[in-house]
Every structure is written in structure tokens, then in C-alpha cells.
N, CA, C and O atoms as a printed pandas DataFrame, in Angstrom:
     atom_number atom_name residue_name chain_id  residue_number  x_coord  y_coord  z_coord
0              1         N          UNK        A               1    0.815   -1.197    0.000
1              2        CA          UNK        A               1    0.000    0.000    0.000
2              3         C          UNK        A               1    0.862    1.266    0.000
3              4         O          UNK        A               1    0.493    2.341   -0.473
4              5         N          UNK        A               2    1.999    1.041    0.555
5              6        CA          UNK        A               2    2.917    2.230    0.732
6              7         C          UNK        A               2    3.347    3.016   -0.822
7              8         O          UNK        A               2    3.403    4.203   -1.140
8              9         N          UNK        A               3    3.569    1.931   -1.466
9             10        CA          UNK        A               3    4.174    2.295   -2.976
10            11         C          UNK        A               3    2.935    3.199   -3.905
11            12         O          UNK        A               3    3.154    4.225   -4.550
12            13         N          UNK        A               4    1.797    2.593   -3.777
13            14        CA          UNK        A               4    0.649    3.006   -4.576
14            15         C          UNK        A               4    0.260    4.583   -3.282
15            16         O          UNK        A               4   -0.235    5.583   -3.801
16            17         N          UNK        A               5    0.489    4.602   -1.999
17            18        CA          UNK        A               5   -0.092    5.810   -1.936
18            19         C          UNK        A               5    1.229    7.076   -2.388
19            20         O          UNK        A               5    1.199    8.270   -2.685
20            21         N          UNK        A               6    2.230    6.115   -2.248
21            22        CA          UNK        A               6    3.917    6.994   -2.832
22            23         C          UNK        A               6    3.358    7.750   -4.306
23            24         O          UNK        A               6    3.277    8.975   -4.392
24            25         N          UNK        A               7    2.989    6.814   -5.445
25            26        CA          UNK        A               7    2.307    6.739   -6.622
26            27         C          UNK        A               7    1.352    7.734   -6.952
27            28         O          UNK        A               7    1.396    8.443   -7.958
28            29         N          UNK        A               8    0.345    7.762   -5.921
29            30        CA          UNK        A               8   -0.462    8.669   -6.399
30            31         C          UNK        A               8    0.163    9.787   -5.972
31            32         O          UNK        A               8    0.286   10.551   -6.929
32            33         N          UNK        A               9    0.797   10.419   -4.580
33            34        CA          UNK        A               9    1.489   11.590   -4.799
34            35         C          UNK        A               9    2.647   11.946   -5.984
35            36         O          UNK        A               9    3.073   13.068   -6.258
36            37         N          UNK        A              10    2.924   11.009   -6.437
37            38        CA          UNK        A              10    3.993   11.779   -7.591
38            39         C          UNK        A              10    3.060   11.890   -8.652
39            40         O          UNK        A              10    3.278   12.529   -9.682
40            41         N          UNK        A              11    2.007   11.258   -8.397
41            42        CA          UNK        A              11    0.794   11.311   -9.971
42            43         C          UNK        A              11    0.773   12.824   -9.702
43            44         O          UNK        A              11    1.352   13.547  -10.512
44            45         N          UNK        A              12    0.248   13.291   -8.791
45            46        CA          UNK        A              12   -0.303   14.633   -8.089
46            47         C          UNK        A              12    0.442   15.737   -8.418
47            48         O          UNK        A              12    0.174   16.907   -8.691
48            49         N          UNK        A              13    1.724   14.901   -8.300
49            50        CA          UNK        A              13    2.827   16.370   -8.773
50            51         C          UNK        A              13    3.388   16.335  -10.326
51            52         O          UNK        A              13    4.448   16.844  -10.690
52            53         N          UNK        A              14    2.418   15.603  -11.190
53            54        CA          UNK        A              14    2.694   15.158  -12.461
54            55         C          UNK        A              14    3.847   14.372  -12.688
55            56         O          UNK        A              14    4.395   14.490  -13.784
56            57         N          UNK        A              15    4.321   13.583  -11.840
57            58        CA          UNK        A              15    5.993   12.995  -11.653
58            59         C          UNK        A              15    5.428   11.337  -12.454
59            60         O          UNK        A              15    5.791   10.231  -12.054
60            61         N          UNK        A              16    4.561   11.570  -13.537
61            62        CA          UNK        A              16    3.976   10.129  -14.137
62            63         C          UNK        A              16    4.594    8.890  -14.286
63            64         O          UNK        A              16    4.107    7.803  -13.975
64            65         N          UNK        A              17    6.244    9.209  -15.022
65            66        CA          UNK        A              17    7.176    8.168  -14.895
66            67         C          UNK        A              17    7.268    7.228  -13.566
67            68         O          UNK        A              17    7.435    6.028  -13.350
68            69         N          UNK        A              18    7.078    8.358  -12.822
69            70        CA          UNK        A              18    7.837    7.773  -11.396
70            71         C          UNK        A              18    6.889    6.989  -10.532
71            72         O          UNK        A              18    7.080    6.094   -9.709
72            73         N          UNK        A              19    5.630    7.695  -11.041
73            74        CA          UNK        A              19    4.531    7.283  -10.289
74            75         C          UNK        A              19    4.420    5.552  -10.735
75            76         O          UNK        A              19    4.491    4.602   -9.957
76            77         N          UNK        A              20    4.268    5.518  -11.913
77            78        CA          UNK        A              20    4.090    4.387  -12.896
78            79         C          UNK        A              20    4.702    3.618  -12.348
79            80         O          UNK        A              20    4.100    2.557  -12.181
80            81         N          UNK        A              21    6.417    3.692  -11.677
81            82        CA          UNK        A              21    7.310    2.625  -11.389
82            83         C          UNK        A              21    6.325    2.312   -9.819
83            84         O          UNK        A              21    5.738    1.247   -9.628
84            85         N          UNK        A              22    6.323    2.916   -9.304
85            86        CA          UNK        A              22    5.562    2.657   -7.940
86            87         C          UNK        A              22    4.272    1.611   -7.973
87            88         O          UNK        A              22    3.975    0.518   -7.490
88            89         N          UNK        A              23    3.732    2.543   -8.779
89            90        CA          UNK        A              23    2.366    1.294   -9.065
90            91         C          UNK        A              23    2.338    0.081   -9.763
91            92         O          UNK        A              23    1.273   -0.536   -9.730
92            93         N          UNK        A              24    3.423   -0.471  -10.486
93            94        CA          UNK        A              24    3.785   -1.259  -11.141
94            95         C          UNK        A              24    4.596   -2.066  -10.311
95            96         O          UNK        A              24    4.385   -3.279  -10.319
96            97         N          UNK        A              25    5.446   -1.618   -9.631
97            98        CA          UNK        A              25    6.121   -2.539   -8.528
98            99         C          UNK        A              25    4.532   -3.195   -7.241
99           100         O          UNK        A              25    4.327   -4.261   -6.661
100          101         N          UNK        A              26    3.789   -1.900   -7.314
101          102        CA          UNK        A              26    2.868   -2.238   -6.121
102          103         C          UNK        A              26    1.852   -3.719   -6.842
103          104         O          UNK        A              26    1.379   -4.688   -6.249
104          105         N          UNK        A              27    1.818   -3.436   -7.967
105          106        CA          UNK        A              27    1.127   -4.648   -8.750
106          107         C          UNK        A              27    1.481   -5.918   -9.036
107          108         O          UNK        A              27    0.876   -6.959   -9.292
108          109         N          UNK        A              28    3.015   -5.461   -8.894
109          110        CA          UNK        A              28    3.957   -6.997   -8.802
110          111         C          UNK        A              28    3.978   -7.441   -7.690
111          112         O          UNK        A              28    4.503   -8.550   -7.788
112          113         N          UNK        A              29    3.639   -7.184   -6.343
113          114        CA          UNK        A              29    3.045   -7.736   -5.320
114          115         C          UNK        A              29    1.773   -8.377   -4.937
115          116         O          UNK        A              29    1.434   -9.464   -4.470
116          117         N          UNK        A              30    1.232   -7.352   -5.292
117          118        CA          UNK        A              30   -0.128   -7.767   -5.387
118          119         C          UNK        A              30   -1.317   -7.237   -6.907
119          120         O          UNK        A              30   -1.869   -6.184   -7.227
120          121         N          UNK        A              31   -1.256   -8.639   -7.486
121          122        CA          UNK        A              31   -1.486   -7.898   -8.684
122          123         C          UNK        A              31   -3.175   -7.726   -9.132
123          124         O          UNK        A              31   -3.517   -7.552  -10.302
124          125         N          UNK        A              32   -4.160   -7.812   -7.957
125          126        CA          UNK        A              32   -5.690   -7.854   -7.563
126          127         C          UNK        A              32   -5.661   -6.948   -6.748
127          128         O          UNK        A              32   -6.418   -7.122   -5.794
128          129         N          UNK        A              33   -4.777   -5.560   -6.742
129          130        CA          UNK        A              33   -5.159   -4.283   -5.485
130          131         C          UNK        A              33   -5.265   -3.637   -6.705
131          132         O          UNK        A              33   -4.414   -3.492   -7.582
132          133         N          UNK        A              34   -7.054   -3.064   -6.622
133          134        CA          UNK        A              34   -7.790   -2.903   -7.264
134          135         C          UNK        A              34   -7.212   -1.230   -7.375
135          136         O          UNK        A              34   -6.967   -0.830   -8.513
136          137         N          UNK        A              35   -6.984   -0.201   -6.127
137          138        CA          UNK        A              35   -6.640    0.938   -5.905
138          139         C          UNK        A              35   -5.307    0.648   -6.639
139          140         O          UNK        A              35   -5.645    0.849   -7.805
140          141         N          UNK        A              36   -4.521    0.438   -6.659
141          142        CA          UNK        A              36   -3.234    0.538   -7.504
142          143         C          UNK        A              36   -2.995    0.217   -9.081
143          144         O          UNK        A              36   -2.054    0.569   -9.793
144          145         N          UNK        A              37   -4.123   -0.551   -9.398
145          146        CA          UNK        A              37   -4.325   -0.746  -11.070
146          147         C          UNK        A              37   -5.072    0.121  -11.528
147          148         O          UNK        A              37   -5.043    0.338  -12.740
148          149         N          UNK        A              38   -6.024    0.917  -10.598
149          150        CA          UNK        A              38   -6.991    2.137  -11.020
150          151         C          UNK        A              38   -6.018    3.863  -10.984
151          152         O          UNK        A              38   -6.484    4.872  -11.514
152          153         N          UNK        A              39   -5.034    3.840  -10.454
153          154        CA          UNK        A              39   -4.463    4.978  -10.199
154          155         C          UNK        A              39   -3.327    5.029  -11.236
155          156         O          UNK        A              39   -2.812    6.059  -11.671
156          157         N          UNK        A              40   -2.854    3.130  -11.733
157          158        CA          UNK        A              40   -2.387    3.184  -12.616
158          159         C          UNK        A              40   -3.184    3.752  -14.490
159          160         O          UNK        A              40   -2.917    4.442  -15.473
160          161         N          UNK        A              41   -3.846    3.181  -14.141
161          162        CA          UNK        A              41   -4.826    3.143  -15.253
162          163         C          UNK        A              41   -4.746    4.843  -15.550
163          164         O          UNK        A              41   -4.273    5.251  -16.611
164          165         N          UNK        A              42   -5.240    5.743  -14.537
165          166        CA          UNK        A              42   -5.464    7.322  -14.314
166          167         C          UNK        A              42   -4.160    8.009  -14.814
167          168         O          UNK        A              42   -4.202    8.841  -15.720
168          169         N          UNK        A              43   -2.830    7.587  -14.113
169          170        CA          UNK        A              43   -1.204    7.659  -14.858
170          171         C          UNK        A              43   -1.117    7.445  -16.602
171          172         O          UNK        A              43   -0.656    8.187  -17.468
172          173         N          UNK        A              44   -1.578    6.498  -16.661
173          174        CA          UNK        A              44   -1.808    5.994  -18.174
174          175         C          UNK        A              44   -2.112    6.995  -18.865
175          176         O          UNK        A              44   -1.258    7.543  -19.562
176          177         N          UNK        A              45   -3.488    7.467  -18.806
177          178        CA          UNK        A              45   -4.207    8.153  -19.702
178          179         C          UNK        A              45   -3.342    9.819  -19.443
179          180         O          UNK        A              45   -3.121   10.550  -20.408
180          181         N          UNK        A              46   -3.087   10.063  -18.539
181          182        CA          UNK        A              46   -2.144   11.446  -18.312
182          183         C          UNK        A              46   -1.173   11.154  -19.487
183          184         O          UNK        A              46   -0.741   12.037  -20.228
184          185         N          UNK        A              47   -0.893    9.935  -19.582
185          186        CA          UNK        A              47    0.227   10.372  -20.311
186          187         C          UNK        A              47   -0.277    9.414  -21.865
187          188         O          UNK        A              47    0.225    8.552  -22.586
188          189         N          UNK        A              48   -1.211    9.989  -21.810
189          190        CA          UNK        A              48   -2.012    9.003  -23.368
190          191         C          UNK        A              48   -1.639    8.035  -24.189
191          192         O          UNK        A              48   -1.431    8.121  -25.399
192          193         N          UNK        A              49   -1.529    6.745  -23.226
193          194        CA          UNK        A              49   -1.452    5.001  -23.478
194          195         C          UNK        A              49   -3.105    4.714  -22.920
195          196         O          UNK        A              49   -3.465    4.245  -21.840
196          197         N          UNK        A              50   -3.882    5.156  -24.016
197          198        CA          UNK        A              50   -5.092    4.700  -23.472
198          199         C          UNK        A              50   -5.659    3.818  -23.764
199          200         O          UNK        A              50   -6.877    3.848  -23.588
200          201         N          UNK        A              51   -5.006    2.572  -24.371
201          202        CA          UNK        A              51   -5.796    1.235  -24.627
202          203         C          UNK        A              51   -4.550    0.305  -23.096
203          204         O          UNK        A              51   -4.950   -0.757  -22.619
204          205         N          UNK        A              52   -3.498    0.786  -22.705
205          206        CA          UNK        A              52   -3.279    0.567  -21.377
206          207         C          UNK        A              52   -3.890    0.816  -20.400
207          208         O          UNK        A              52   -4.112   -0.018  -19.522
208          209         N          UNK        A              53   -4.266    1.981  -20.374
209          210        CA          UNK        A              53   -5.033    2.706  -19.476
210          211         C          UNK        A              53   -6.276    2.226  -19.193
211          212         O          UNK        A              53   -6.617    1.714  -18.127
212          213         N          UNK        A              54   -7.076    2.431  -20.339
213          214        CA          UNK        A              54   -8.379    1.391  -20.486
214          215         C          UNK        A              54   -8.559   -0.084  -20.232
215          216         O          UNK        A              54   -9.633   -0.482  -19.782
216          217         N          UNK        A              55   -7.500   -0.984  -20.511
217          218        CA          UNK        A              55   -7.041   -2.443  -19.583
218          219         C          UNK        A              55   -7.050   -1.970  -18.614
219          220         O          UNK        A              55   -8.191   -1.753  -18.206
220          221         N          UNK        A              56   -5.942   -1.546  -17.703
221          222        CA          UNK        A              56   -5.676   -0.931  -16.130
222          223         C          UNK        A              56   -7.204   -0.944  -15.730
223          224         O          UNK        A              56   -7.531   -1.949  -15.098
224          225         N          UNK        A              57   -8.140   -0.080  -15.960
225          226        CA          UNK        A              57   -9.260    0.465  -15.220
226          227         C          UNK        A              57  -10.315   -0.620  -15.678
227          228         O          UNK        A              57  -11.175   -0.796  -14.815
228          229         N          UNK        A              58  -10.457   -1.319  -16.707
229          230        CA          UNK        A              58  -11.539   -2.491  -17.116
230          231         C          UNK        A              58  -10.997   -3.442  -15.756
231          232         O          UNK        A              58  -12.004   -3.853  -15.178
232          233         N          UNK        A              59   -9.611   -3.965  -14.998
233          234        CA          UNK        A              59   -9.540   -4.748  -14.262
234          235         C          UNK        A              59   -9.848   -4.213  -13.492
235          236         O          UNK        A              59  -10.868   -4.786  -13.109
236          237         N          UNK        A              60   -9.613   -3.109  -12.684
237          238        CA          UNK        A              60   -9.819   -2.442  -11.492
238          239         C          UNK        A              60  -11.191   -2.621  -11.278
239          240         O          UNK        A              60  -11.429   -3.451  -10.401
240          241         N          UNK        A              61  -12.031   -2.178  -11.728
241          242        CA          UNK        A              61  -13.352   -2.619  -12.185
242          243         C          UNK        A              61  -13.960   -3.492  -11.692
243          244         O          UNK        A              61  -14.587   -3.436  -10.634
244          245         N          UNK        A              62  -13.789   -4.791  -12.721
245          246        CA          UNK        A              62  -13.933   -6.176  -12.561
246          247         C          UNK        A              62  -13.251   -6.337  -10.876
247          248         O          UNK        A              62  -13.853   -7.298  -10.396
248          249         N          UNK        A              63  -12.474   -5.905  -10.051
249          250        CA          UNK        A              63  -11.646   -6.642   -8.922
250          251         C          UNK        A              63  -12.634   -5.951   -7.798
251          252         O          UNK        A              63  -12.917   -6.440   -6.704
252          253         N          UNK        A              64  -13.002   -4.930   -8.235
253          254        CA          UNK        A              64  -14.036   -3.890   -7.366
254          255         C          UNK        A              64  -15.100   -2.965   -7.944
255          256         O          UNK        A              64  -14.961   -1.779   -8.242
256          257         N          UNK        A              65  -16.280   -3.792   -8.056
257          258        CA          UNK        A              65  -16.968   -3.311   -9.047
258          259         C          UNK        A              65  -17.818   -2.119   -8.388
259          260         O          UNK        A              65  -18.422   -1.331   -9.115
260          261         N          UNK        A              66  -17.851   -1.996   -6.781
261          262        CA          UNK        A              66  -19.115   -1.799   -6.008
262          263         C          UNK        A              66  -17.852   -0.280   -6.263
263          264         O          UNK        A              66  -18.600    0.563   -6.759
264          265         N          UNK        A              67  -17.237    0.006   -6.219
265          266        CA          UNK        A              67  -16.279    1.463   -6.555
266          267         C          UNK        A              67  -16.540    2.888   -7.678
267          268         O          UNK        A              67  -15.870    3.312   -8.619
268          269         N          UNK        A              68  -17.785    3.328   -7.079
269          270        CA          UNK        A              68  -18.110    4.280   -9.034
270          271         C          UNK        A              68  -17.045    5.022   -9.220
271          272         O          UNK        A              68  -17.078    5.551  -10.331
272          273         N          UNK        A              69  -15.440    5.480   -8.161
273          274        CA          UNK        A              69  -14.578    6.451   -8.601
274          275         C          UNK        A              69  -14.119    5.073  -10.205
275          276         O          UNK        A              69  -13.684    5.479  -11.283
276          277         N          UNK        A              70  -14.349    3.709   -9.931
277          278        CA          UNK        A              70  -13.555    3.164  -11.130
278          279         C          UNK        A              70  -14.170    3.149  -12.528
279          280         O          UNK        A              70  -13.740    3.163  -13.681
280          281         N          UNK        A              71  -15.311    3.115  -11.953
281          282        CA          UNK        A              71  -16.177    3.436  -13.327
282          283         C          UNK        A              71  -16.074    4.798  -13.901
283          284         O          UNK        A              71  -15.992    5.122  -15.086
284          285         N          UNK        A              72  -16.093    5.456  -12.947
285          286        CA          UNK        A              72  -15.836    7.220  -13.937
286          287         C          UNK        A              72  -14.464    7.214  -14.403
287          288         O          UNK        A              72  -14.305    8.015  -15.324
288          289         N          UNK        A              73  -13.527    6.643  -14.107
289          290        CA          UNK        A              73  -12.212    6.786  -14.543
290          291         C          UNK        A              73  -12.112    5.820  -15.630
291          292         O          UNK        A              73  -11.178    6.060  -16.395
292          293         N          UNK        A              74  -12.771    4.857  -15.893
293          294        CA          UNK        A              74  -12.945    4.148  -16.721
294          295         C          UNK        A              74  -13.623    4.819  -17.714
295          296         O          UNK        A              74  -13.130    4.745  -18.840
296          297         N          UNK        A              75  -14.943    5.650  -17.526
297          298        CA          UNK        A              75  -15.449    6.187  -18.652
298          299         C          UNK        A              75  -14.790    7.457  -18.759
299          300         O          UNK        A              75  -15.520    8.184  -19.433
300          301         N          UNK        A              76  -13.983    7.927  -18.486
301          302        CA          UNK        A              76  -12.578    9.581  -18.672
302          303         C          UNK        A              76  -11.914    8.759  -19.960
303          304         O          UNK        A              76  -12.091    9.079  -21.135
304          305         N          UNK        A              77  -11.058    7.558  -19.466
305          306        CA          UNK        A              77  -10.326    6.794  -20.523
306          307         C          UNK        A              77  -10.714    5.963  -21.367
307          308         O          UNK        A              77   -9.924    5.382  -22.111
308          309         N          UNK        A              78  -12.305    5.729  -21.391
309          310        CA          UNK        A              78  -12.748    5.200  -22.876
310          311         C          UNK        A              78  -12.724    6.549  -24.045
311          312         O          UNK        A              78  -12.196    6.605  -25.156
312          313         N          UNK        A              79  -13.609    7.680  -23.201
313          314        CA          UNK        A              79  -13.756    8.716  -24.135
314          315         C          UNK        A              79  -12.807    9.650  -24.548
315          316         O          UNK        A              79  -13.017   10.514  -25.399
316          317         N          UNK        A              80  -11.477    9.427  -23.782
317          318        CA          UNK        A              80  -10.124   10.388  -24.389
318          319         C          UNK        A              80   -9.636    9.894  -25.623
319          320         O          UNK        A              80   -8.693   10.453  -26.182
């Protein structure tokens, strides 16, 4: 959890690269933490890989469906 909340603060400060390594390491741990494939997914589309992005947030989704922040971020990166 440490890496993905590391992640979203460098998302925050537009630090996307860096963020990406965080959430990507946090996924190689645990690769069903639904908050860390969705923040990835959000990184993604910042930096417009949006058929990544759009994977990222279709799982996040599927792992936590009862979540509408994943569905709106899901529908941000279908329609970009």
C-alpha cells in the first residue's frame, strides 16, 4: 500500500514516470489491489497510453466493481 499511496502523490505532482514505477512494482506484489491498477490506469491516460489505461481500469473494475470512482475513470479513458 505504501508504494501506490507513494504513486499517487507523484501522480499529483505530475511525476507520471515515477509514479508508474511505484504502481507497477505495487502490482507486482499484489497484482488484484484494485486501488493501484486504477491509479495506474489514471497515470496511463495522463500520459495518453489509453488502450493501457483502459485495460488498467476495465480490471480495477472487474476486482471492485461496487467502486463508481472506477467506473468514472474508466469512462474519462474510454472517451479520451
Amino acid at each position: 500500500r505504501t508504494l501506490t499511496n507513494r504513486g499517487y502523490v507523484l501522480a499529483a505532482r505530475r511525476e507520471y514516470d515515477r509514479a508508474l514505477a511505484d504502481f507497477d512494482r505495487a502490482l507486482e506484489l499484489d497484482p488484484d489491489f484494485a486501488v493501484a491498477r486504477n491509479n495506474r490506469g489514471l497515470a496511463l491516460v495522463a500520459l495518453g497510453e489509453y488502450a493501457r489505461a483502459v485495460a488498467d481500469l476495465d480490471r480495477a473494475v472487474a476486482l471492485d466493481p461496487g467502486v463508481a470512482l472506477g467506473h468514472q475513470n474508466r469512462g474519462r479513458a474510454l472517451a479520451a
